[in-house]
Each structure stands twice: as structure tokens, then as C-alpha cells.
Amino acid sequence: MLFCRSAVVEASCALSSTTCPPREARRVYPYHEVALNKTRTPKKLSAVKSFQAVGIIPPVYPFLACTPLDRGYSNLFFSECYNRQMTTIYIIGAIIILLILSLRVVKEYDRGVVFFLGKVTGVRGPGLIILIPILEQMTRTTLRTITMSIPSQKIITKDNVSIDIAAVAYYHITDPLKSVVAIEDVYSAVNQISQTTARNVVGQFMLDQLLSQTANINTQIKDVIDVHTEPWGAQVTAVEIKDITL
């Protein structure tokens, strides 16, 4: 005996060659209770399942599967079931992809500057960060001290002696927001200003002063660089002249 369950099935029975039993002889059962062959009778339903069968209680069974009973009525009904199944899969897949794209992990020594439609909304981190996909972007910046080599430069001292000086500078980011918004490339900017400052400061001393007052000269170079890097959210912690060549 074949059991019909809905108005859609009634219509499919009318359009197809399938013969359905009289309406008064038909009973409606949940998917897993329907007999899969004509000789087997459905199991006895509980009160809750009977209410679900007539539509009083919404069914809680999986909605992704097309049952054999669906496939047995008509190709049209099965096509609708298949389309519903694929649409649900696409929606779930899209949600998973968007969720993956919205998650960011910011390490303890990093910070993330977040932009919403091009406008800065703040600094986030460390830890797990959730962004709005497409609408929000994040730029990372590190808070660790960065070692920067100042390449060897030819400098003429105050007593007209030509020398080559190489130095090293140490700096770190104090304001992640300024380091991203106020300057395009903070590392390159600090490197260039350090070369220029070292050349200008060393040129004010004579050679014997340069050799005897190295610590004082290092401090002066650092202070001058700090004045330039403060608006960029960077602070120079030390500058050391490491090589002087005549």
C-alpha cells in the first residue's frame, strides 16, 4: 500500500499514472515511519509523532535527505527536493567560508589596526579577532624592538677629515595606530632619517672628539631621531656607532 503525505503529492498522483488509495484510507506518517514497500505496514505512532504527522508539531527530522517515498511519486517532486537539498548545502558552505574569512589570530607581540569601509575603528589584539568579511580589513604591526643597521657613510668631520661611519639603531612601535595611518613604511622612514641625522651630527665634531666622546654623540643622534619619529608612533631606544674608518 502506498501512502500519500501532502497536497503536492496529491497533485503528483493526479498528473502521473500512480494510483493512490481513497482519501479516507490514507494516513500520513513521518519520513522514517513510512513503509518502504507495499506489503509492510507502518509502525504504531506515538501521540507526539501523530501530531507531527498531521502538521500540528513541526517535524524535527533531517531536511536534507530525499526519502524513497519522495522519489516514488514523480520526477517533478524529486527535482524540487533535490534543488532544496543543493540550495541548503550552498548556503551552509557560504556561511562556513565567511566564518573562516572573518577570523584572525593576533599574537602577543602584534597589534591589529582595523578599518571599516576605509575608516579606522581601533586597535585590536592580542588573541582571536572577528572581522566583518569584506567590510572590515586589518593591518598588523609588531611591538617588538627592531634592529636596524645604518649603512656606512662618508662624512667630513669639523676638522676636514674624511671618514666612513657605520652604526646600528634600535626602535620599537609605541602607537600602532600612528605607525599605520601617519606613515606609509615606518621602517624605511626611520632608516632614512637615521642616516641623515648621523651624517649631520657627526659632521659637527672633530675627529679626536668623535673618538673620545662616542657615547655623547650616540645620545645626540638618538634624541634628534626621536623628534622625527614621535609623530609616526615609533621610539628610538638606542643608536650606537659601531665602525669608524679613515
PDB file of C-alpha atoms in Angstrom:
ATOM      1  CA  MET A   1       0.000   0.000   0.000  1.00  0.00           C
ATOM      2  CA  LEU A   2       1.420   3.423  -0.957  1.00  0.00           C
ATOM      3  CA  PHE A   3       0.849   6.320   1.437  1.00  0.00           C
ATOM      4  CA  CYS A   4       0.438   9.977   0.319  1.00  0.00           C
ATOM      5  CA  ARG A   5       1.501  12.809   2.638  1.00  0.00           C
ATOM      6  CA  SER A   6       0.698  16.264   1.235  1.00  0.00           C
ATOM      7  CA  ALA A   7      -1.172  18.355  -1.294  1.00  0.00           C
ATOM      8  CA  VAL A   8       1.927  18.313  -3.506  1.00  0.00           C
ATOM      9  CA  VAL A   9       1.807  14.534  -3.539  1.00  0.00           C
ATOM     10  CA  GLU A  10      -1.934  14.634  -4.321  1.00  0.00           C
ATOM     11  CA  ALA A  11      -1.175  16.759  -7.365  1.00  0.00           C
ATOM     12  CA  SER A  12       1.635  14.443  -8.464  1.00  0.00           C
ATOM     13  CA  CYS A  13      -0.723  11.473  -8.157  1.00  0.00           C
ATOM     14  CA  ALA A  14      -3.316  13.214 -10.311  1.00  0.00           C
ATOM     15  CA  LEU A  15      -0.767  14.054 -13.028  1.00  0.00           C
ATOM     16  CA  SER A  16       1.050  10.733 -13.028  1.00  0.00           C
ATOM     17  CA  SER A  17      -0.042   7.179 -13.594  1.00  0.00           C
ATOM     18  CA  THR A  18       0.359   6.327  -9.906  1.00  0.00           C
ATOM     19  CA  THR A  19      -2.869   5.145  -8.320  1.00  0.00           C
ATOM     20  CA  CYS A  20      -3.421   6.417  -4.781  1.00  0.00           C
ATOM     21  CA  PRO A  21      -5.879   4.847  -2.316  1.00  0.00           C
ATOM     22  CA  PRO A  22      -9.071   6.735  -1.364  1.00  0.00           C
ATOM     23  CA  ARG A  23      -8.555   9.767   0.866  1.00  0.00           C
ATOM     24  CA  GLU A  24     -10.269   8.168   3.866  1.00  0.00           C
ATOM     25  CA  ALA A  25      -7.911   5.182   3.618  1.00  0.00           C
ATOM     26  CA  ARG A  26      -4.767   7.316   3.608  1.00  0.00           C
ATOM     27  CA  ARG A  27      -2.724   8.073   6.661  1.00  0.00           C
ATOM     28  CA  VAL A  28       0.241  10.421   6.954  1.00  0.00           C
ATOM     29  CA  TYR A  29       3.407   9.325   8.709  1.00  0.00           C
ATOM     30  CA  PRO A  30       6.816  10.922   9.312  1.00  0.00           C
ATOM     31  CA  TYR A  31       9.548  10.001   6.861  1.00  0.00           C
ATOM     32  CA  HIS A  32      11.199   7.264   8.873  1.00  0.00           C
ATOM     33  CA  GLU A  33       7.852   5.613   9.750  1.00  0.00           C
ATOM     34  CA  VAL A  34       6.579   5.184   6.175  1.00  0.00           C
ATOM     35  CA  ALA A  35       6.679   1.657   4.767  1.00  0.00           C
ATOM     36  CA  LEU A  36       9.232   1.334   2.017  1.00  0.00           C
ATOM     37  CA  ASN A  37       7.284  -1.429   0.285  1.00  0.00           C
ATOM     38  CA  LYS A  38       3.623  -2.205  -0.332  1.00  0.00           C
ATOM     39  CA  THR A  39       3.404  -5.200   1.968  1.00  0.00           C
ATOM     40  CA  ARG A  40       4.908  -3.665   5.112  1.00  0.00           C
ATOM     41  CA  THR A  41       2.603  -1.669   7.405  1.00  0.00           C
ATOM     42  CA  PRO A  42       3.822   1.364   9.335  1.00  0.00           C
ATOM     43  CA  LYS A  43       4.712   1.081  12.971  1.00  0.00           C
ATOM     44  CA  LYS A  44       2.363   2.416  15.579  1.00  0.00           C
ATOM     45  CA  LEU A  45       2.942   6.111  16.111  1.00  0.00           C
ATOM     46  CA  SER A  46       3.120   7.803  19.479  1.00  0.00           C
ATOM     47  CA  ALA A  47       0.910  10.784  20.284  1.00  0.00           C
ATOM     48  CA  VAL A  48       3.678  13.304  19.549  1.00  0.00           C
ATOM     49  CA  LYS A  49       4.556  11.640  16.242  1.00  0.00           C
ATOM     50  CA  SER A  50       0.883  11.564  15.266  1.00  0.00           C
ATOM     51  CA  PHE A  51       0.623  15.316  15.882  1.00  0.00           C
ATOM     52  CA  GLN A  52       3.756  15.813  13.796  1.00  0.00           C
ATOM     53  CA  ALA A  53       2.206  13.710  11.047  1.00  0.00           C
ATOM     54  CA  VAL A  54      -0.805  15.992  10.716  1.00  0.00           C
ATOM     55  CA  GLY A  55       1.269  19.151  10.946  1.00  0.00           C
ATOM     56  CA  ILE A  56       0.442  20.313  14.492  1.00  0.00           C
ATOM     57  CA  ILE A  57       4.042  19.898  15.693  1.00  0.00           C
ATOM     58  CA  PRO A  58       6.839  20.845  13.252  1.00  0.00           C
ATOM     59  CA  PRO A  59       8.883  17.810  12.214  1.00  0.00           C
ATOM     60  CA  VAL A  60      12.388  17.584  13.594  1.00  0.00           C
ATOM     61  CA  TYR A  61      13.733  15.085  11.097  1.00  0.00           C
ATOM     62  CA  PRO A  62      16.646  15.839   8.740  1.00  0.00           C
ATOM     63  CA  PHE A  63      15.515  18.037   5.889  1.00  0.00           C
ATOM     64  CA  LEU A  64      18.469  17.444   3.602  1.00  0.00           C
ATOM     65  CA  ALA A  65      17.584  13.930   2.573  1.00  0.00           C
ATOM     66  CA  CYS A  66      15.124  12.980  -0.177  1.00  0.00           C
ATOM     67  CA  THR A  67      13.340   9.836   1.019  1.00  0.00           C
ATOM     68  CA  PRO A  68      12.499   6.874  -1.203  1.00  0.00           C
ATOM     69  CA  LEU A  69       8.844   7.854  -0.867  1.00  0.00           C
ATOM     70  CA  ASP A  70       9.629  11.268  -2.398  1.00  0.00           C
ATOM     71  CA  ARG A  71      11.348   9.622  -5.324  1.00  0.00           C
ATOM     72  CA  GLY A  72       8.446   7.241  -5.842  1.00  0.00           C
ATOM     73  CA  TYR A  73       5.779   9.803  -6.700  1.00  0.00           C
ATOM     74  CA  SER A  74       7.059  11.876  -9.580  1.00  0.00           C
ATOM     75  CA  ASN A  75      10.201  13.267 -11.133  1.00  0.00           C
ATOM     76  CA  LEU A  76       8.916  16.795 -10.524  1.00  0.00           C
ATOM     77  CA  PHE A  77       8.604  16.258  -6.794  1.00  0.00           C
ATOM     78  CA  PHE A  78      12.060  14.652  -6.582  1.00  0.00           C
ATOM     79  CA  SER A  79      13.578  17.528  -8.591  1.00  0.00           C
ATOM     80  CA  GLU A  80      12.170  20.040  -6.121  1.00  0.00           C
ATOM     81  CA  CYS A  81      13.564  18.018  -3.234  1.00  0.00           C
ATOM     82  CA  TYR A  82      16.990  17.831  -4.882  1.00  0.00           C
ATOM     83  CA  ASN A  83      17.032  21.579  -5.552  1.00  0.00           C
ATOM     84  CA  ARG A  84      16.136  22.257  -1.927  1.00  0.00           C
ATOM     85  CA  GLN A  85      18.931  19.974  -0.823  1.00  0.00           C
ATOM     86  CA  MET A  86      21.588  21.646  -3.018  1.00  0.00           C
ATOM     87  CA  THR A  87      20.450  25.143  -2.043  1.00  0.00           C
ATOM     88  CA  THR A  88      20.831  24.280   1.629  1.00  0.00           C
ATOM     89  CA  ILE A  89      24.305  22.864   1.030  1.00  0.00           C
ATOM     90  CA  TYR A  90      25.381  26.022  -0.821  1.00  0.00           C
ATOM     91  CA  ILE A  91      24.076  28.240   1.969  1.00  0.00           C
ATOM     92  CA  ILE A  92      25.869  26.229   4.652  1.00  0.00           C
ATOM     93  CA  GLY A  93      29.086  26.274   2.603  1.00  0.00           C
ATOM     94  CA  ALA A  94      28.889  30.044   2.138  1.00  0.00           C
ATOM     95  CA  ILE A  95      28.370  30.563   5.870  1.00  0.00           C
ATOM     96  CA  ILE A  96      31.407  28.404   6.678  1.00  0.00           C
ATOM     97  CA  ILE A  97      33.602  30.286   4.192  1.00  0.00           C
ATOM     98  CA  LEU A  98      32.521  33.678   5.559  1.00  0.00           C
ATOM     99  CA  LEU A  99      33.195  32.478   9.106  1.00  0.00           C
ATOM    100  CA  ILE A 100      36.710  31.371   8.170  1.00  0.00           C
ATOM    101  CA  LEU A 101      37.416  34.691   6.435  1.00  0.00           C
ATOM    102  CA  SER A 102      36.231  36.664   9.470  1.00  0.00           C
ATOM    103  CA  LEU A 103      38.608  35.039  11.981  1.00  0.00           C
ATOM    104  CA  ARG A 104      42.095  36.407  12.695  1.00  0.00           C
ATOM    105  CA  VAL A 105      44.644  35.430  15.345  1.00  0.00           C
ATOM    106  CA  VAL A 106      46.856  38.257  16.621  1.00  0.00           C
ATOM    107  CA  LYS A 107      49.961  37.208  18.549  1.00  0.00           C
ATOM    108  CA  GLU A 108      51.011  38.669  21.894  1.00  0.00           C
ATOM    109  CA  TYR A 109      53.699  40.898  20.340  1.00  0.00           C
ATOM    110  CA  ASP A 110      51.459  42.140  17.496  1.00  0.00           C
ATOM    111  CA  ARG A 111      48.521  44.511  17.227  1.00  0.00           C
ATOM    112  CA  GLY A 112      45.914  44.867  14.506  1.00  0.00           C
ATOM    113  CA  VAL A 113      44.627  48.192  13.205  1.00  0.00           C
ATOM    114  CA  VAL A 114      41.072  47.615  11.932  1.00  0.00           C
ATOM    115  CA  PHE A 115      39.462  49.588   9.098  1.00  0.00           C
ATOM    116  CA  PHE A 116      35.710  49.554   8.458  1.00  0.00           C
ATOM    117  CA  LEU A 117      34.987  50.677   4.874  1.00  0.00           C
ATOM    118  CA  GLY A 118      38.315  52.552   4.900  1.00  0.00           C
ATOM    119  CA  LYS A 119      37.761  54.254   8.270  1.00  0.00           C
ATOM    120  CA  VAL A 120      39.836  53.369  11.325  1.00  0.00           C
ATOM    121  CA  THR A 121      37.741  51.804  14.077  1.00  0.00           C
ATOM    122  CA  GLY A 122      40.508  50.986  16.559  1.00  0.00           C
ATOM    123  CA  VAL A 123      43.369  48.713  17.546  1.00  0.00           C
ATOM    124  CA  ARG A 124      42.654  45.077  18.457  1.00  0.00           C
ATOM    125  CA  GLY A 125      44.641  42.228  19.899  1.00  0.00           C
ATOM    126  CA  PRO A 126      46.191  40.087  21.077  1.00  0.00           C
ATOM    127  CA  GLY A 127      44.028  36.976  20.715  1.00  0.00           C
ATOM    128  CA  LEU A 128      41.205  35.904  18.421  1.00  0.00           C
ATOM    129  CA  ILE A 129      39.744  38.733  16.340  1.00  0.00           C
ATOM    130  CA  ILE A 130      36.416  38.528  14.489  1.00  0.00           C
ATOM    131  CA  LEU A 131      36.052  40.807  11.467  1.00  0.00           C
ATOM    132  CA  ILE A 132      33.082  41.513   9.241  1.00  0.00           C
ATOM    133  CA  PRO A 133      34.019  39.877   5.914  1.00  0.00           C
ATOM    134  CA  ILE A 134      34.581  42.308   3.001  1.00  0.00           C
ATOM    135  CA  LEU A 135      33.589  45.333   5.122  1.00  0.00           C
ATOM    136  CA  GLU A 136      36.500  45.207   7.580  1.00  0.00           C
ATOM    137  CA  GLN A 137      40.233  44.882   6.940  1.00  0.00           C
ATOM    138  CA  MET A 138      43.089  44.590   9.434  1.00  0.00           C
ATOM    139  CA  THR A 139      46.728  45.711   9.193  1.00  0.00           C
ATOM    140  CA  ARG A 140      49.222  44.101  11.564  1.00  0.00           C
ATOM    141  CA  THR A 141      52.103  45.864  13.266  1.00  0.00           C
ATOM    142  CA  THR A 142      54.693  44.486  15.692  1.00  0.00           C
ATOM    143  CA  LEU A 143      55.546  45.901  19.123  1.00  0.00           C
ATOM    144  CA  ARG A 144      58.926  44.155  19.364  1.00  0.00           C
ATOM    145  CA  THR A 145      62.186  46.085  19.253  1.00  0.00           C
ATOM    146  CA  ILE A 146      63.556  46.222  15.721  1.00  0.00           C
ATOM    147  CA  THR A 147      67.278  46.207  14.987  1.00  0.00           C
ATOM    148  CA  MET A 148      68.150  48.445  12.054  1.00  0.00           C
ATOM    149  CA  SER A 149      71.593  48.768  10.502  1.00  0.00           C
ATOM    150  CA  ILE A 150      72.683  52.214   9.337  1.00  0.00           C
ATOM    151  CA  PRO A 151      74.917  51.613   6.304  1.00  0.00           C
ATOM    152  CA  SER A 152      78.425  53.020   6.103  1.00  0.00           C
ATOM    153  CA  GLN A 153      78.537  56.664   5.032  1.00  0.00           C
ATOM    154  CA  LYS A 154      81.288  59.041   4.046  1.00  0.00           C
ATOM    155  CA  ILE A 155      81.370  62.018   6.416  1.00  0.00           C
ATOM    156  CA  ILE A 156      83.689  65.016   6.615  1.00  0.00           C
ATOM    157  CA  THR A 157      84.414  65.994  10.206  1.00  0.00           C
ATOM    158  CA  LYS A 158      84.702  69.543  11.510  1.00  0.00           C
ATOM    159  CA  ASP A 159      88.479  69.459  11.005  1.00  0.00           C
ATOM    160  CA  ASN A 160      88.053  68.358   7.355  1.00  0.00           C
ATOM    161  CA  VAL A 161      88.916  64.678   7.809  1.00  0.00           C
ATOM    162  CA  SER A 162      87.040  62.232   5.569  1.00  0.00           C
ATOM    163  CA  ILE A 163      85.825  59.152   7.430  1.00  0.00           C
ATOM    164  CA  ASP A 164      83.380  56.281   6.936  1.00  0.00           C
ATOM    165  CA  ILE A 165      80.919  55.614   9.761  1.00  0.00           C
ATOM    166  CA  ALA A 166      78.574  52.653  10.230  1.00  0.00           C
ATOM    167  CA  ALA A 167      76.023  52.499  13.041  1.00  0.00           C
ATOM    168  CA  VAL A 168      73.106  50.495  14.363  1.00  0.00           C
ATOM    169  CA  ALA A 169      69.770  51.760  15.719  1.00  0.00           C
ATOM    170  CA  TYR A 170      67.092  50.122  17.859  1.00  0.00           C
ATOM    171  CA  TYR A 171      63.474  51.255  17.844  1.00  0.00           C
ATOM    172  CA  HIS A 172      60.009  49.947  18.661  1.00  0.00           C
ATOM    173  CA  ILE A 173      56.403  50.932  17.934  1.00  0.00           C
ATOM    174  CA  THR A 174      54.659  52.786  20.754  1.00  0.00           C
ATOM    175  CA  ASP A 175      51.438  53.693  18.921  1.00  0.00           C
ATOM    176  CA  PRO A 176      50.262  51.087  16.367  1.00  0.00           C
ATOM    177  CA  LEU A 177      47.563  53.428  15.038  1.00  0.00           C
ATOM    178  CA  LYS A 178      50.024  56.202  14.131  1.00  0.00           C
ATOM    179  CA  SER A 179      52.544  53.759  12.677  1.00  0.00           C
ATOM    180  CA  VAL A 180      49.919  52.591  10.153  1.00  0.00           C
ATOM    181  CA  VAL A 181      47.984  55.800   9.452  1.00  0.00           C
ATOM    182  CA  ALA A 182      50.620  58.528   9.764  1.00  0.00           C
ATOM    183  CA  ILE A 183      53.409  56.907   7.719  1.00  0.00           C
ATOM    184  CA  GLU A 184      53.428  54.517   4.771  1.00  0.00           C
ATOM    185  CA  ASP A 185      56.515  52.477   5.745  1.00  0.00           C
ATOM    186  CA  VAL A 186      57.772  53.219   9.238  1.00  0.00           C
ATOM    187  CA  TYR A 187      60.890  51.020   8.895  1.00  0.00           C
ATOM    188  CA  SER A 188      62.100  52.766   5.755  1.00  0.00           C
ATOM    189  CA  ALA A 189      61.319  56.187   7.213  1.00  0.00           C
ATOM    190  CA  VAL A 190      63.294  55.529  10.406  1.00  0.00           C
ATOM    191  CA  ASN A 191      66.191  54.137   8.387  1.00  0.00           C
ATOM    192  CA  GLN A 192      66.412  57.172   6.124  1.00  0.00           C
ATOM    193  CA  ILE A 193      66.123  59.723   8.938  1.00  0.00           C
ATOM    194  CA  SER A 194      68.783  57.826  10.916  1.00  0.00           C
ATOM    195  CA  GLN A 195      71.292  58.039   8.049  1.00  0.00           C
ATOM    196  CA  THR A 196      70.692  61.750   7.592  1.00  0.00           C
ATOM    197  CA  THR A 197      70.864  62.512  11.311  1.00  0.00           C
ATOM    198  CA  ALA A 198      74.057  60.506  11.842  1.00  0.00           C
ATOM    199  CA  ARG A 199      75.730  62.387   8.986  1.00  0.00           C
ATOM    200  CA  ASN A 200      74.663  65.799  10.291  1.00  0.00           C
ATOM    201  CA  VAL A 201      75.560  65.216  13.945  1.00  0.00           C
ATOM    202  CA  VAL A 202      78.944  63.566  13.336  1.00  0.00           C
ATOM    203  CA  GLY A 203      79.922  66.387  10.958  1.00  0.00           C
ATOM    204  CA  GLN A 204      79.759  68.852  13.851  1.00  0.00           C
ATOM    205  CA  PHE A 205      82.645  67.196  15.702  1.00  0.00           C
ATOM    206  CA  MET A 206      86.364  66.934  15.103  1.00  0.00           C
ATOM    207  CA  LEU A 207      87.982  63.538  14.705  1.00  0.00           C
ATOM    208  CA  ASP A 208      89.532  63.443  18.183  1.00  0.00           C
ATOM    209  CA  GLN A 209      86.192  64.407  19.738  1.00  0.00           C
ATOM    210  CA  LEU A 210      84.459  61.705  17.714  1.00  0.00           C
ATOM    211  CA  LEU A 211      86.821  59.078  19.131  1.00  0.00           C
ATOM    212  CA  SER A 212      86.704  60.313  22.730  1.00  0.00           C
ATOM    213  CA  GLN A 213      83.038  61.342  23.033  1.00  0.00           C
ATOM    214  CA  THR A 214      81.327  58.490  21.209  1.00  0.00           C
ATOM    215  CA  ALA A 215      78.703  57.918  23.932  1.00  0.00           C
ATOM    216  CA  ASN A 216      77.682  61.596  23.928  1.00  0.00           C
ATOM    217  CA  ILE A 217      77.426  61.632  20.131  1.00  0.00           C
ATOM    218  CA  ASN A 218      75.264  58.492  20.188  1.00  0.00           C
ATOM    219  CA  THR A 219      72.868  60.179  22.605  1.00  0.00           C
ATOM    220  CA  GLN A 220      72.611  63.292  20.434  1.00  0.00           C
ATOM    221  CA  ILE A 221      71.862  61.219  17.339  1.00  0.00           C
ATOM    222  CA  LYS A 222      69.170  59.305  19.235  1.00  0.00           C
ATOM    223  CA  ASP A 223      67.483  62.478  20.540  1.00  0.00           C
ATOM    224  CA  VAL A 224      67.331  64.060  17.086  1.00  0.00           C
ATOM    225  CA  ILE A 225      65.868  60.918  15.529  1.00  0.00           C
ATOM    226  CA  ASP A 226      63.244  60.702  18.317  1.00  0.00           C
ATOM    227  CA  VAL A 227      61.934  64.147  17.448  1.00  0.00           C
ATOM    228  CA  HIS A 228      61.175  62.973  13.904  1.00  0.00           C
ATOM    229  CA  THR A 229      59.810  59.522  14.736  1.00  0.00           C
ATOM    230  CA  GLU A 230      57.431  60.523  17.554  1.00  0.00           C
ATOM    231  CA  PRO A 231      54.596  61.576  15.157  1.00  0.00           C
ATOM    232  CA  TRP A 232      54.961  58.165  13.467  1.00  0.00           C
ATOM    233  CA  GLY A 233      54.288  56.233  16.692  1.00  0.00           C
ATOM    234  CA  ALA A 234      57.887  54.962  16.922  1.00  0.00           C
ATOM    235  CA  GLN A 235      60.531  55.479  19.579  1.00  0.00           C
ATOM    236  CA  VAL A 236      64.275  55.016  19.123  1.00  0.00           C
ATOM    237  CA  THR A 237      65.747  53.339  22.185  1.00  0.00           C
ATOM    238  CA  ALA A 238      69.443  53.439  21.231  1.00  0.00           C
ATOM    239  CA  VAL A 239      71.880  54.408  18.477  1.00  0.00           C
ATOM    240  CA  GLU A 240      75.435  53.080  18.506  1.00  0.00           C
ATOM    241  CA  ILE A 241      78.332  53.966  16.221  1.00  0.00           C
ATOM    242  CA  LYS A 242      79.996  50.614  15.596  1.00  0.00           C
ATOM    243  CA  ASP A 243      82.670  51.351  12.994  1.00  0.00           C
ATOM    244  CA  ILE A 244      84.822  54.369  12.150  1.00  0.00           C
ATOM    245  CA  THR A 245      87.152  54.066   9.150  1.00  0.00           C
ATOM    246  CA  LEU A 246      89.615  56.727   7.998  1.00  0.00           C
TER     247      LEU A 246
END
